[in-house]
Short mmCIF file of the C-alpha atoms (twelve columns), coordinates in Angstrom:
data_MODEL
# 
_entry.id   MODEL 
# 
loop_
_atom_site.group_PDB 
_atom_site.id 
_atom_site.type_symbol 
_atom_site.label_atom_id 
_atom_site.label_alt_id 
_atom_site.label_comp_id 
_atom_site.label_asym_id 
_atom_site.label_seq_id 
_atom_site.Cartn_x 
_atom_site.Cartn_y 
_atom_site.Cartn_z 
_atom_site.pdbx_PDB_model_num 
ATOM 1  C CA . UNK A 1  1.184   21.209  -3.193  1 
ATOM 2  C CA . UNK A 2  3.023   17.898  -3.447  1 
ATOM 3  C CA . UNK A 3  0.746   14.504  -4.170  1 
ATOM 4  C CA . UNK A 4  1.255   11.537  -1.209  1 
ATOM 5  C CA . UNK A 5  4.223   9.618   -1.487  1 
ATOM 6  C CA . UNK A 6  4.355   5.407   -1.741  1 
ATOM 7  C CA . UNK A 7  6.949   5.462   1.090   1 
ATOM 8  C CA . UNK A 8  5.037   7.593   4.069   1 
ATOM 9  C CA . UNK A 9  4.078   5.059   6.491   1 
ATOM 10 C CA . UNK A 10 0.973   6.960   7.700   1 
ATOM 11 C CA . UNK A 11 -0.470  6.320   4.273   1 
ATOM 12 C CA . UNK A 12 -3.735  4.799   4.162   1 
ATOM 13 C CA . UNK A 13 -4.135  1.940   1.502   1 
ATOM 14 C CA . UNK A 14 -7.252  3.717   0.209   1 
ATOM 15 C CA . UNK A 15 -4.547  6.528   -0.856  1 
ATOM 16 C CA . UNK A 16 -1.855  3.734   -2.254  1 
ATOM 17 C CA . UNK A 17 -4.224  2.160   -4.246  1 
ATOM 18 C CA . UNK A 18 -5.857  5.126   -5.576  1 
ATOM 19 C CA . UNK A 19 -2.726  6.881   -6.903  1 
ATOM 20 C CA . UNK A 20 -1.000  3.680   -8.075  1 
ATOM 21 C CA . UNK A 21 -3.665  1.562   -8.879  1 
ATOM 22 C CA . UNK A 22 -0.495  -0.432  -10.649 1 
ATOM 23 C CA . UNK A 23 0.315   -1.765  -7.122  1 
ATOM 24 C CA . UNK A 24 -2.830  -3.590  -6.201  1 
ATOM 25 C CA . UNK A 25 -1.370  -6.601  -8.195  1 
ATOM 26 C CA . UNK A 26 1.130   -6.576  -5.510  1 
ATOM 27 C CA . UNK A 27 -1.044  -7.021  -2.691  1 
ATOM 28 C CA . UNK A 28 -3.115  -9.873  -4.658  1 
ATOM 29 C CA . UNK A 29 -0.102  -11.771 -5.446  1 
ATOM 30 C CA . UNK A 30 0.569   -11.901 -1.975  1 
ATOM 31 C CA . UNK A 31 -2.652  -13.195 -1.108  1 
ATOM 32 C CA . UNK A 32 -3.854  -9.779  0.389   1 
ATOM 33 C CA . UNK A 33 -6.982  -8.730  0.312   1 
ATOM 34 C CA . UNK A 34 -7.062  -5.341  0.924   1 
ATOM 35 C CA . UNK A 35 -7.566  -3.756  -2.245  1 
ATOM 36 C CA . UNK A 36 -11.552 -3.119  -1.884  1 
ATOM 37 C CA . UNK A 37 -11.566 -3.952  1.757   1 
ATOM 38 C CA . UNK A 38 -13.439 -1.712  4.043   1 
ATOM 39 C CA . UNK A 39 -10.496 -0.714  6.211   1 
ATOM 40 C CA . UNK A 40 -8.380  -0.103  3.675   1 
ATOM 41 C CA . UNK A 41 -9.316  3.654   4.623   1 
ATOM 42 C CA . UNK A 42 -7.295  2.641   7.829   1 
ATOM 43 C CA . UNK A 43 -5.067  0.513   7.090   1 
ATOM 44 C CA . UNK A 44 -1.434  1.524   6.084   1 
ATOM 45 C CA . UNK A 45 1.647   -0.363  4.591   1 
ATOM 46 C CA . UNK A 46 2.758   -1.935  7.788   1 
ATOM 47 C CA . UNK A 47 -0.335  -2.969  9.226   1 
ATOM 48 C CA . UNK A 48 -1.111  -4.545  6.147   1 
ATOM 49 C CA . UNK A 49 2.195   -6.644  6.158   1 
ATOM 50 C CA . UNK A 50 1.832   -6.803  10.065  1 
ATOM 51 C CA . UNK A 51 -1.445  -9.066  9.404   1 
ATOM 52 C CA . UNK A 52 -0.355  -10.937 6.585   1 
ATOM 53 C CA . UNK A 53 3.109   -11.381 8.471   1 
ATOM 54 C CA . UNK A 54 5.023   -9.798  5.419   1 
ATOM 55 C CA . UNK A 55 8.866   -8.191  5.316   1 
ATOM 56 C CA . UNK A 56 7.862   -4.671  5.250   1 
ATOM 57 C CA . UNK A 57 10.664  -3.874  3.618   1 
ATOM 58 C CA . UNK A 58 10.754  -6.570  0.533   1 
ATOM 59 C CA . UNK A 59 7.116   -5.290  0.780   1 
ATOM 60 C CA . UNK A 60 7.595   -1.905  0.084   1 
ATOM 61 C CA . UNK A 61 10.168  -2.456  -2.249  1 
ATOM 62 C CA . UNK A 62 8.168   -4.842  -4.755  1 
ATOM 63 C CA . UNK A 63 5.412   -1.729  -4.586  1 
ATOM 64 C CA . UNK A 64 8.271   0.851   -5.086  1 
ATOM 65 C CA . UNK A 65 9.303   -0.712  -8.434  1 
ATOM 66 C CA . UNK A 66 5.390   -1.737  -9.275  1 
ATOM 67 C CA . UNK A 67 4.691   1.866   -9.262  1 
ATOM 68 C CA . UNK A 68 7.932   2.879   -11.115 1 
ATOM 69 C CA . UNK A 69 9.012   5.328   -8.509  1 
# 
């Protein structure tokens, strides 16, 4: 069975931050709080850039090369 991959938009945070740990300096850099955050279970990618009114795409690719993917 294949692991989760960074790029699947239905991927909760809770997920992204425990197989790339790496990336949470990402998300504080930005200001973002979600790393710890109680609906980080339920949050994905874009919602999180959806409330912090981020380019999903820049987004994504910042975490892409954080995580060395």
């Amino acid at each position: 069975m294949r692991g989760p991959r960074l790029d699947d938009p239905d991927l909760p945070l809770r997920l992204v931050f425990e197989h790339w740990p790496e990336v949470a300096n990402i998300f504080r850099a930005q200001g973002m709080v979600c790393f710890g955050c109680p609906i980080a279970p339920f949050h994905t990618v874009i919602d999180a850039c959806a409330e912090y009114g981020l380019d999903e795409i820049a987004f994504r690719a910042a975490l892409q090369a954080a995580a060395a993917l």
